[in-house]
N, CA, C and O atoms as a DFTB+ gen file, in Angstrom:
668 C
 N C O
     1  1     284.156      68.603     217.715
     2  2     284.299      69.846     218.452
     3  2     284.510      71.035     217.519
     4  3     284.105      72.152     217.843
     5  1     285.126      70.814     216.387
     6  2     285.387      71.923     215.472
     7  2     284.092      72.533     214.938
     8  3     284.044      73.725     214.635
     9  1     283.055      71.726     214.825
    10  2     281.787      72.250     214.339
    11  2     281.137      73.187     215.352
    12  3     280.327      74.034     214.975
    13  1     281.477      73.047     216.627
    14  2     280.883      73.887     217.663
    15  2     281.582      75.231     217.818
    16  3     281.030      76.135     218.445
    17  1     282.768      75.384     217.270
    18  2     283.533      76.615     217.466
    19  2     282.790      77.881     217.068
    20  3     282.815      78.847     217.832
    21  1     282.128      77.932     215.909
    22  2     281.458      79.187     215.561
    23  2     280.395      79.619     216.571
    24  3     280.166      80.817     216.739
    25  1     279.754      78.689     217.235
    26  2     278.727      79.048     218.212
    27  2     279.335      79.681     219.459
    28  3     278.672      80.489     220.110
    29  1     280.559      79.346     219.811
    30  2     281.167      79.850     221.032
    31  2     282.004      81.110     220.813
    32  3     282.235      81.871     221.753
    33  1     282.443      81.328     219.621
    34  2     283.341      82.443     219.358
    35  2     282.619      83.566     218.636
    36  3     281.751      83.327     217.796
    37  1     282.981      84.772     218.968
    38  2     282.496      85.945     218.255
    39  2     283.706      86.576     217.587
    40  3     284.794      86.604     218.163
    41  1     283.527      87.067     216.412
    42  2     284.657      87.652     215.692
    43  2     284.397      89.131     215.441
    44  3     283.268      89.543     215.176
    45  1     285.441      89.904     215.528
    46  2     285.387      91.320     215.208
    47  2     286.322      91.547     214.035
    48  3     287.479      91.127     214.058
    49  1     285.822      92.200     213.032
    50  2     286.637      92.479     211.858
    51  2     286.799      93.982     211.742
    52  3     285.836      94.735     211.889
    53  1     288.029      94.416     211.475
    54  2     288.242      95.832     211.207
    55  2     289.333      95.970     210.155
    56  3     290.135      95.063     209.931
    57  1     289.332      97.137     209.518
    58  2     290.289      97.383     208.453
    59  2     291.223      98.506     208.860
    60  3     290.797      99.500     209.447
    61  1     292.507      98.341     208.541
    62  2     293.495      99.368     208.830
    63  2     294.553      99.328     207.742
    64  3     295.098      98.268     207.433
    65  1     294.838     100.474     207.168
    66  2     295.830     100.588     206.086
    67  2     295.555      99.600     204.957
    68  3     296.481      99.015     204.394
    69  1     294.293      99.420     204.634
    70  2     293.929      98.528     203.542
    71  2     293.983      97.049     203.892
    72  3     293.664      96.210     203.050
    73  1     294.377      96.710     205.112
    74  2     294.421      95.302     205.523
    75  2     293.242      94.997     206.437
    76  3     292.837      95.818     207.261
    77  1     292.715      93.819     206.271
    78  2     291.585      93.427     207.098
    79  2     292.072      92.485     208.202
    80  3     292.776      91.510     207.941
    81  1     291.673      92.804     209.456
    82  2     292.064      92.003     210.615
    83  2     290.820      91.390     211.218
    84  3     289.758      92.010     211.266
    85  1     290.970      90.169     211.672
    86  2     289.854      89.491     212.311
    87  2     290.322      89.000     213.676
    88  3     291.267      88.217     213.774
    89  1     289.655      89.465     214.726
    90  2     289.961      89.043     216.083
    91  2     288.870      88.096     216.562
    92  3     287.676      88.367     216.437
    93  1     289.307      87.016     217.094
    94  2     288.354      86.080     217.679
    95  2     288.483      86.216     219.177
    96  3     289.568      86.041     219.731
    97  1     287.383      86.525     219.834
    98  2     287.427      86.624     221.271
    99  2     286.315      85.797     221.885
   100  3     285.247      85.593     221.309
   101  1     286.615      85.346     223.051
   102  2     285.675      84.506     223.755
   103  2     285.818      84.818     225.233
   104  3     286.883      84.615     225.816
   105  1     284.765      85.302     225.829
   106  2     284.809      85.683     227.241
   107  2     285.113      84.476     228.117
   108  3     285.741      84.607     229.167
   109  1     284.670      83.305     227.686
   110  2     284.930      82.110     228.482
   111  2     286.420      81.771     228.491
   112  3     286.964      81.375     229.521
   113  1     287.071      81.926     227.349
   114  2     288.514      81.670     227.297
   115  2     289.287      82.709     228.102
   116  3     290.256      82.374     228.784
   117  1     288.862      83.966     228.025
   118  2     289.518      85.009     228.815
   119  2     289.375      84.723     230.299
   120  3     290.336      84.838     231.060
   121  1     288.170      84.350     230.704
   122  2     287.928      84.064     232.113
   123  2     288.713      82.833     232.552
   124  3     289.254      82.814     233.658
   125  1     288.783      81.816     231.716
   126  2     289.546      80.616     232.041
   127  2     291.031      80.956     232.182
   128  3     291.683      80.520     233.130
   129  1     291.554      81.724     231.249
   130  2     292.956      82.136     231.296
   131  2     293.233      82.967     232.549
   132  3     294.242      82.764     233.224
   133  1     292.343      83.893     232.852
   134  2     292.470      84.748     234.042
   135  2     292.501      83.900     235.312
   136  3     293.332      84.124     236.193
   137  1     291.597      82.930     235.403
   138  2     291.541      82.062     236.572
   139  2     292.773      81.161     236.680
   140  3     293.297      80.954     237.774
   141  1     293.232      80.630     235.558
   142  2     294.424      79.771     235.579
   143  2     295.633      80.555     236.066
   144  3     296.400      80.065     236.894
   145  1     295.808      81.771     235.556
   146  2     296.933      82.610     235.996
   147  2     296.824      82.894     237.489
   148  3     297.824      82.833     238.203
   149  1     295.620      83.203     237.969
   150  2     295.431      83.471     239.394
   151  2     295.821      82.260     240.237
   152  3     296.588      82.386     241.192
   153  1     295.296      81.090     239.886
   154  2     295.561      79.895     240.690
   155  2     297.018      79.458     240.604
   156  3     297.557      78.930     241.577
   157  1     297.664      79.665     239.465
   158  2     299.100      79.365     239.370
   159  2     299.898      80.285     240.291
   160  3     300.833      79.840     240.957
   161  1     299.533      81.559     240.328
   162  2     300.185      82.506     241.232
   163  2     299.932      82.159     242.683
   164  3     300.830      82.237     243.521
   165  1     298.702      81.776     242.971
   166  2     298.327      81.388     244.335
   167  2     299.162      80.189     244.783
   168  3     299.714      80.179     245.883
   169  1     299.245      79.184     243.917
   170  2     300.034      77.996     244.240
   171  2     301.524      78.317     244.352
   172  3     302.224      77.748     245.190
   173  1     302.008      79.232     243.506
   174  2     303.424      79.615     243.571
   175  2     303.761      80.242     244.923
   176  3     304.792      79.930     245.520
   177  1     302.882      81.130     245.400
   178  2     303.099      81.744     246.713
   179  2     303.059      80.677     247.797
   180  3     303.890      80.678     248.705
   181  1     302.104      79.777     247.706
   182  2     301.973      78.713     248.701
   183  2     303.177      77.771     248.677
   184  3     303.685      77.385     249.730
   185  1     303.627      77.405     247.494
   186  2     304.753      76.469     247.385
   187  2     306.072      77.065     247.868
   188  3     306.931      76.343     248.374
   189  1     306.234      78.360     247.718
   190  2     307.479      78.979     248.206
   191  2     307.604      78.858     249.719
   192  3     308.701      78.968     250.267
   193  1     306.487      78.633     250.387
   194  2     306.501      78.450     251.836
   195  2     307.256      77.182     252.225
   196  3     307.846      77.117     253.303
   197  1     307.239      76.189     251.366
   198  2     307.852      74.898     251.671
   199  2     309.311      74.805     251.240
   200  3     309.974      73.799     251.495
   201  1     309.809      75.846     250.592
   202  2     311.192      75.839     250.131
   203  2     312.081      76.357     251.251
   204  3     311.943      77.504     251.676
   205  1     313.013      75.497     251.742
   206  2     313.906      75.984     252.796
   207  2     314.854      77.037     252.237
   208  3     315.409      76.886     251.149
   209  1     315.021      78.086     252.994
   210  2     315.885      79.185     252.562
   211  2     316.982      79.370     253.602
   212  3     316.727      79.418     254.805
   213  1     318.197      79.471     253.106
   214  2     319.294      79.774     254.026
   215  2     319.115      81.182     254.552
   216  3     318.396      81.994     253.970
   217  1     319.755      81.448     255.624
   218  2     319.668      82.775     256.240
   219  2     320.100      83.829     255.224
   220  3     321.266      83.909     254.839
   221  1     319.140      84.621     254.810
   222  2     319.403      85.704     253.859
   223  2     319.173      87.007     254.601
   224  3     318.116      87.225     255.192
   225  1     320.160      87.852     254.562
   226  2     320.011      89.137     255.219
   227  2     319.607      90.177     254.177
   228  3     320.395      90.546     253.306
   229  1     318.386      90.631     254.283
   230  2     317.927      91.688     253.392
   231  2     318.093      93.004     254.136
   232  3     317.531      93.212     255.211
   233  1     318.861      93.861     253.545
   234  2     319.135      95.140     254.189
   235  2     317.862      95.952     254.357
   236  3     316.848      95.732     253.695
   237  1     317.968      96.894     255.269
   238  2     316.859      97.812     255.499
   239  2     316.996      99.002     254.559
   240  3     318.092      99.359     254.125
   241  1     315.863      99.597     254.264
   242  2     315.900     100.879     253.580
   243  2     315.443     101.910     254.598
   244  3     314.567     101.646     255.422
   245  1     316.034     103.059     254.530
   246  2     315.745     104.094     255.516
   247  2     314.912     105.194     254.883
   248  3     315.221     105.701     253.805
   249  1     313.858     105.540     255.579
   250  2     312.977     106.602     255.122
   251  2     313.150     107.786     256.066
   252  3     312.279     108.065     256.890
   253  1     314.243     108.457     255.945
   254  2     314.532     109.559     256.855
   255  2     315.384     109.060     258.002
   256  3     316.355     108.336     257.782
   257  1     315.034     109.437     259.235
   258  2     315.813     108.984     260.387
   259  2     315.784     107.454     260.499
   260  3     314.903     106.795     259.946
   261  1     316.748     106.913     261.215
   262  2     316.868     105.461     261.336
   263  2     315.629     104.825     261.970
   264  3     315.406     103.624     261.814
   265  1     314.849     105.590     262.658
   266  2     313.627     105.082     263.288
   267  2     312.651     104.573     262.229
   268  3     311.891     103.639     262.484
   269  1     312.668     105.180     261.051
   270  2     311.736     104.823     259.988
   271  2     312.395     103.911     258.956
   272  3     312.403     104.223     257.765
   273  1     312.933     102.816     259.397
   274  2     313.543     101.872     258.462
   275  2     312.581     100.715     258.226
   276  3     311.798     100.348     259.103
   277  1     312.656     100.149     257.025
   278  2     311.816      99.017     256.654
   279  2     312.724      97.933     256.094
   280  3     313.569      98.196     255.239
   281  1     312.542      96.713     256.584
   282  2     313.290      95.606     256.011
   283  2     312.728      95.304     254.641
   284  3     311.512      95.312     254.447
   285  1     313.608      95.035     253.685
   286  2     313.160      94.795     252.319
   287  2     312.265      93.563     252.208
   288  3     311.381      93.531     251.352
   289  1     312.471      92.549     253.050
   290  2     311.593      91.378     252.953
   291  2     310.167      91.720     253.389
   292  3     309.217      91.137     252.867
   293  1     309.996      92.644     254.327
   294  2     308.648      93.066     254.702
   295  2     308.002      93.836     253.553
   296  3     306.807      93.696     253.290
   297  1     308.802      94.642     252.881
   298  2     308.302      95.375     251.721
   299  2     307.902      94.396     250.605
   300  3     306.909      94.612     249.910
   301  1     308.678      93.332     250.443
   302  2     308.364      92.314     249.446
   303  2     307.053      91.600     249.797
   304  3     306.213      91.381     248.925
   305  1     306.881      91.244     251.060
   306  2     305.630      90.608     251.492
   307  2     304.444      91.526     251.208
   308  3     303.426      91.082     250.678
   309  1     304.574      92.796     251.557
   310  2     303.519      93.779     251.292
   311  2     303.214      93.820     249.798
   312  3     302.054      93.754     249.393
   313  1     304.264      93.929     248.980
   314  2     304.099      94.085     247.529
   315  2     303.403      92.884     246.897
   316  3     302.560      93.056     246.017
   317  1     303.739      91.677     247.329
   318  2     303.135      90.478     246.750
   319  2     301.620      90.496     246.947
   320  3     300.873      90.262     245.998
   321  1     301.169      90.768     248.146
   322  2     299.729      90.731     248.422
   323  2     299.011      91.940     247.821
   324  3     297.848      91.837     247.432
   325  1     299.684      93.063     247.743
   326  2     299.111      94.233     247.093
   327  2     298.936      93.959     245.591
   328  3     297.907      94.302     245.009
   329  1     299.944      93.341     244.975
   330  2     299.870      93.032     243.542
   331  2     298.797      91.981     243.243
   332  3     298.149      92.044     242.198
   333  1     298.607      91.032     244.134
   334  2     297.525      90.058     243.959
   335  2     296.185      90.799     243.906
   336  3     295.319      90.471     243.094
   337  1     296.026      91.785     244.765
   338  2     294.791      92.585     244.766
   339  2     294.647      93.377     243.472
   340  3     293.544      93.494     242.937
   341  1     295.739      93.916     242.971
   342  2     295.667      94.653     241.703
   343  2     295.293      93.729     240.549
   344  3     294.582      94.136     239.630
   345  1     295.769      92.488     240.597
   346  2     295.397      91.508     239.571
   347  2     293.874      91.286     239.602
   348  3     293.222      91.253     238.559
   349  1     293.331      91.138     240.793
   350  2     291.883      90.982     240.946
   351  2     291.163      92.214     240.379
   352  3     290.169      92.084     239.665
   353  1     291.671      93.404     240.701
   354  2     291.056      94.650     240.240
   355  2     291.034      94.728     238.717
   356  3     290.019      95.103     238.131
   357  1     292.133      94.382     238.081
   358  2     292.186      94.412     236.609
   359  2     291.119      93.485     236.032
   360  3     290.437      93.838     235.070
   361  1     290.980      92.312     236.617
   362  2     289.942      91.399     236.154
   363  2     288.553      92.006     236.289
   364  3     287.732      91.900     235.378
   365  1     288.292      92.640     237.424
   366  2     286.987      93.263     237.635
   367  2     286.735      94.384     236.626
   368  3     285.629      94.526     236.105
   369  1     287.765      95.170     236.361
   370  2     287.609      96.266     235.392
   371  2     287.367      95.741     233.982
   372  3     286.716      96.402     233.172
   373  1     287.888      94.560     233.692
   374  2     287.660      93.938     232.379
   375  2     286.437      93.030     232.392
   376  3     286.167      92.309     231.432
   377  1     285.696      93.083     233.514
   378  2     284.478      92.285     233.698
   379  2     284.761      90.782     233.640
   380  3     283.979      90.007     233.089
   381  1     285.886      90.394     234.214
   382  2     286.253      88.985     234.337
   383  2     286.310      88.683     235.825
   384  3     286.934      89.419     236.590
   385  1     285.669      87.614     236.230
   386  2     285.572      87.321     237.649
   387  2     286.217      85.980     237.984
   388  3     286.194      85.042     237.187
   389  1     286.790      85.916     239.176
   390  2     287.376      84.657     239.639
   391  2     286.308      83.665     240.058
   392  3     286.474      82.458     239.882
   393  1     285.212      84.167     240.612
   394  2     284.149      83.321     241.144
   395  2     282.816      83.801     240.607
   396  3     282.635      84.986     240.327
   397  1     281.887      82.873     240.468
   398  2     280.569      83.218     239.922
   399  2     279.691      83.937     240.940
   400  3     278.935      84.841     240.583
   401  1     279.790      83.539     242.204
   402  2     278.921      84.098     243.248
   403  2     279.800      84.768     244.304
   404  3     280.792      84.189     244.746
   405  1     279.442      85.970     244.702
   406  2     280.158      86.735     245.732
   407  2     281.673      86.753     245.510
   408  3     282.422      86.324     246.387
   409  1     282.130      87.234     244.374
   410  2     283.562      87.144     244.071
   411  2     284.453      87.933     245.031
   412  3     285.525      87.455     245.402
   413  1     284.032      89.120     245.435
   414  2     284.917      89.940     246.279
   415  2     285.119      89.351     247.674
   416  3     286.261      89.220     248.115
   417  1     284.040      88.989     248.385
   418  2     284.265      88.382     249.708
   419  2     285.060      87.075     249.635
   420  3     285.896      86.804     250.497
   421  1     284.800      86.274     248.611
   422  2     285.555      85.020     248.458
   423  2     287.029      85.309     248.214
   424  3     287.902      84.657     248.787
   425  1     287.299      86.289     247.362
   426  2     288.684      86.657     247.069
   427  2     289.403      87.106     248.342
   428  3     290.514      86.656     248.622
   429  1     288.772      87.986     249.104
   430  2     289.410      88.512     250.320
   431  2     289.675      87.382     251.307
   432  3     290.765      87.301     251.873
   433  1     288.700      86.514     251.517
   434  2     288.901      85.389     252.445
   435  2     290.016      84.470     251.971
   436  3     290.847      84.036     252.769
   437  1     290.039      84.173     250.687
   438  2     291.049      83.275     250.125
   439  2     292.458      83.846     250.286
   440  3     293.385      83.124     250.653
   441  1     292.615      85.122     250.015
   442  2     293.935      85.747     250.124
   443  2     294.318      85.930     251.586
   444  3     295.496      85.818     251.925
   445  1     293.363      86.205     252.453
   446  2     293.658      86.295     253.883
   447  2     294.143      84.947     254.419
   448  3     295.088      84.889     255.205
   449  1     293.496      83.879     253.994
   450  2     293.946      82.535     254.385
   451  2     295.372      82.298     253.902
   452  3     296.205      81.777     254.644
   453  1     295.649      82.678     252.664
   454  2     297.008      82.516     252.123
   455  2     298.016      83.341     252.916
   456  3     299.103      82.858     253.232
   457  1     297.659      84.579     253.238
   458  2     298.565      85.483     253.958
   459  2     298.943      84.927     255.326
   460  3     300.094      85.039     255.748
   461  1     297.990      84.335     256.009
   462  2     298.235      83.794     257.344
   463  2     298.863      82.403     257.256
   464  3     299.821      82.105     257.969
   465  1     298.323      81.558     256.386
   466  2     298.791      80.171     256.291
   467  2     300.249      80.074     255.848
   468  3     300.991      79.224     256.341
   469  1     300.664      80.943     254.917
   470  2     302.043      80.859     254.438
   471  2     303.043      81.105     255.559
   472  3     304.144      80.555     255.538
   473  1     302.679      81.909     256.517
   474  2     303.581      82.146     257.649
   475  2     303.455      81.050     258.697
   476  3     304.463      80.606     259.247
   477  1     302.237      80.608     258.982
   478  2     302.057      79.563     259.996
   479  2     302.694      78.239     259.569
   480  3     303.257      77.527     260.401
   481  1     302.610      77.912     258.302
   482  2     303.204      76.675     257.790
   483  2     304.707      76.648     258.051
   484  3     305.292      75.583     258.243
   485  1     305.318      77.812     258.056
   486  2     306.770      77.881     258.254
   487  2     307.203      77.412     259.639
   488  3     308.388      77.166     259.863
   489  1     306.263      77.285     260.569
   490  2     306.588      76.741     261.883
   491  2     307.075      75.295     261.776
   492  3     307.858      74.842     262.610
   493  1     306.616      74.571     260.753
   494  2     306.941      73.164     260.610
   495  2     307.883      72.861     259.446
   496  3     308.211      71.698     259.212
   497  1     308.317      73.873     258.720
   498  2     309.207      73.651     257.577
   499  2     310.651      73.875     258.015
   500  3     311.007      74.968     258.456
   501  1     311.489      72.831     257.892
   502  2     312.898      72.998     258.260
   503  2     313.563      74.072     257.379
   504  3     313.335      74.133     256.171
   505  1     314.359      74.882     257.994
   506  2     315.043      75.939     257.252
   507  2     314.221      77.206     257.087
   508  3     314.701      78.182     256.509
   509  1     312.998      77.207     257.583
   510  2     312.145      78.403     257.524
   511  2     311.762      78.790     258.941
   512  3     311.706      77.941     259.831
   513  1     311.505      80.048     259.145
   514  2     311.094      80.497     260.478
   515  2     309.843      81.357     260.366
   516  3     309.688      82.157     259.443
   517  1     308.972      81.168     261.320
   518  2     307.764      81.977     261.411
   519  2     308.162      83.382     261.847
   520  3     308.990      83.557     262.740
   521  1     307.564      84.374     261.208
   522  2     307.833      85.759     261.569
   523  2     306.507      86.510     261.562
   524  3     305.872      86.660     260.518
   525  1     306.103      86.971     262.713
   526  2     304.830      87.671     262.840
   527  2     304.826      88.962     262.017
   528  3     303.770      89.390     261.551
   529  1     305.987      89.583     261.835
   530  2     306.037      90.820     261.045
   531  2     305.871      90.531     259.556
   532  3     305.353      91.371     258.820
   533  1     306.306      89.349     259.100
   534  2     306.034      88.949     257.717
   535  2     304.533      88.772     257.515
   536  3     303.978      89.213     256.508
   537  1     303.880      88.124     258.479
   538  2     302.432      87.924     258.396
   539  2     301.716      89.276     258.414
   540  3     300.768      89.494     257.660
   541  1     302.172      90.166     259.270
   542  2     301.581      91.494     259.343
   543  2     301.772      92.241     258.021
   544  3     300.862      92.933     257.563
   545  1     302.935      92.105     257.416
   546  2     303.193      92.739     256.114
   547  2     302.268      92.167     255.047
   548  3     301.764      92.903     254.198
   549  1     302.044      90.849     255.087
   550  2     301.112      90.216     254.147
   551  2     299.717      90.820     254.296
   552  3     299.090      91.213     253.313
   553  1     299.248      90.887     255.527
   554  2     297.888      91.371     255.791
   555  2     297.764      92.858     255.455
   556  3     296.743      93.286     254.916
   557  1     298.781      93.638     255.764
   558  2     298.738      95.072     255.424
   559  2     298.706      95.261     253.905
   560  3     298.004      96.140     253.405
   561  1     299.458      94.443     253.174
   562  2     299.414      94.491     251.708
   563  2     298.031      94.166     251.186
   564  3     297.546      94.802     250.250
   565  1     297.390      93.167     251.798
   566  2     296.023      92.799     251.425
   567  2     295.053      93.932     251.743
   568  3     294.214      94.279     250.912
   569  1     295.157      94.505     252.926
   570  2     294.260      95.591     253.330
   571  2     294.429      96.799     252.411
   572  3     293.444      97.410     251.997
   573  1     295.674      97.142     252.093
   574  2     295.915      98.271     251.181
   575  2     295.330      97.975     249.799
   576  3     294.715      98.845     249.183
   577  1     295.521      96.752     249.317
   578  2     294.974      96.366     248.017
   579  2     293.460      96.383     248.000
   580  3     292.851      96.841     247.033
   581  1     292.848      95.885     249.069
   582  2     291.385      95.904     249.178
   583  2     290.883      97.348     249.203
   584  3     289.842      97.659     248.624
   585  1     291.624      98.220     249.871
   586  2     291.250      99.638     249.885
   587  2     291.256     100.235     248.487
   588  3     290.346     100.979     248.123
   589  1     292.273      99.914     247.709
   590  2     292.347     100.412     246.325
   591  2     291.204      99.833     245.499
   592  3     290.562     100.550     244.732
   593  1     290.951      98.538     245.657
   594  2     289.850      97.904     244.920
   595  2     288.528      98.593     245.247
   596  3     287.768      98.946     244.345
   597  1     288.258      98.783     246.521
   598  2     286.986      99.422     246.927
   599  2     286.905     100.854     246.419
   600  3     285.839     101.313     246.010
   601  1     288.026     101.554     246.445
   602  2     288.032     102.940     245.982
   603  2     287.751     102.995     244.473
   604  3     286.914     103.779     244.025
   605  1     288.442     102.172     243.700
   606  2     288.271     102.201     242.242
   607  2     286.904     101.663     241.836
   608  3     286.188     102.303     241.065
   609  1     286.541     100.501     242.347
   610  2     285.257      99.911     241.956
   611  2     284.088     100.682     242.556
   612  3     283.031     100.788     241.933
   613  1     284.267     101.217     243.748
   614  2     283.216     102.021     244.363
   615  2     282.901     103.238     243.527
   616  3     281.730     103.557     243.321
   617  1     283.928     103.933     243.035
   618  2     283.716     105.094     242.167
   619  2     283.045     104.679     240.870
   620  3     282.160     105.375     240.372
   621  1     283.465     103.546     240.321
   622  2     282.880     103.079     239.069
   623  2     281.397     102.779     239.249
   624  3     280.581     103.152     238.406
   625  1     281.045     102.107     240.344
   626  2     279.653     101.769     240.580
   627  2     278.824     103.006     240.898
   628  3     277.652     103.067     240.527
   629  1     279.405     103.997     241.579
   630  2     278.676     105.245     241.861
   631  2     278.359     105.982     240.567
   632  3     277.258     106.511     240.414
   633  1     279.305     106.025     239.636
   634  2     279.079     106.696     238.351
   635  2     277.989     105.972     237.578
   636  3     277.096     106.607     237.017
   637  1     278.057     104.628     237.544
   638  2     277.029     103.868     236.826
   639  2     275.651     104.078     237.457
   640  3     274.659     104.193     236.737
   641  1     275.573     104.131     238.785
   642  2     274.288     104.356     239.456
   643  2     273.740     105.747     239.132
   644  3     272.534     105.896     238.938
   645  1     274.598     106.768     239.069
   646  2     274.141     108.124     238.728
   647  2     273.603     108.170     237.309
   648  3     272.592     108.820     237.041
   649  1     274.285     107.474     236.397
   650  2     273.825     107.433     235.009
   651  2     272.460     106.764     234.932
   652  3     271.571     107.233     234.222
   653  1     272.293     105.653     235.673
   654  2     271.009     104.942     235.689
   655  2     269.902     105.824     236.250
   656  3     268.780     105.805     235.744
   657  1     270.206     106.599     237.297
   658  2     269.208     107.451     237.930
   659  2     268.811     108.607     237.025
   660  3     267.663     109.049     237.074
   661  1     269.726     109.110     236.200
   662  2     269.427     110.214     235.305
   663  2     268.537     109.774     234.138
   664  3     267.793     110.581     233.579
   665  1     268.617     108.508     233.782
   666  2     267.818     108.016     232.638
   667  2     266.428     107.743     233.027
   668  3     265.624     107.326     232.193
């Protein structure tokens, strides 16, 4: 296997302050690492569904009058799914994809399944309770994240298309 390494790796050499640095990069290793991190995170979210939790009271935060209060656990649910979307976005911006074919629709379906399944599974887990507002927070986090992804990638693709049309 060591004899095959030069064929798979590309090296970049640069000099700084009289020292020479050599970086070895491999898009396949980056993509593998990106996918492993994604699936570990996915499994971590899924596995937390099976962990019984004692009654934890998360205080509300108030956004003005008491009518506009948000429970911190709903904010946490929103944040988790929003951050998963940002992770996907970073990969896309670095030209690293989770899936070879139709990555965006597959990603959205996969995360939507996770958002719904993690709450439904709690119906059968002792010490956990199903909460429709947690599920709603998950889905809203996903929708907000998808909106950011479409906004950022949509602008990027529009700029690239304009450049192509000008040439």
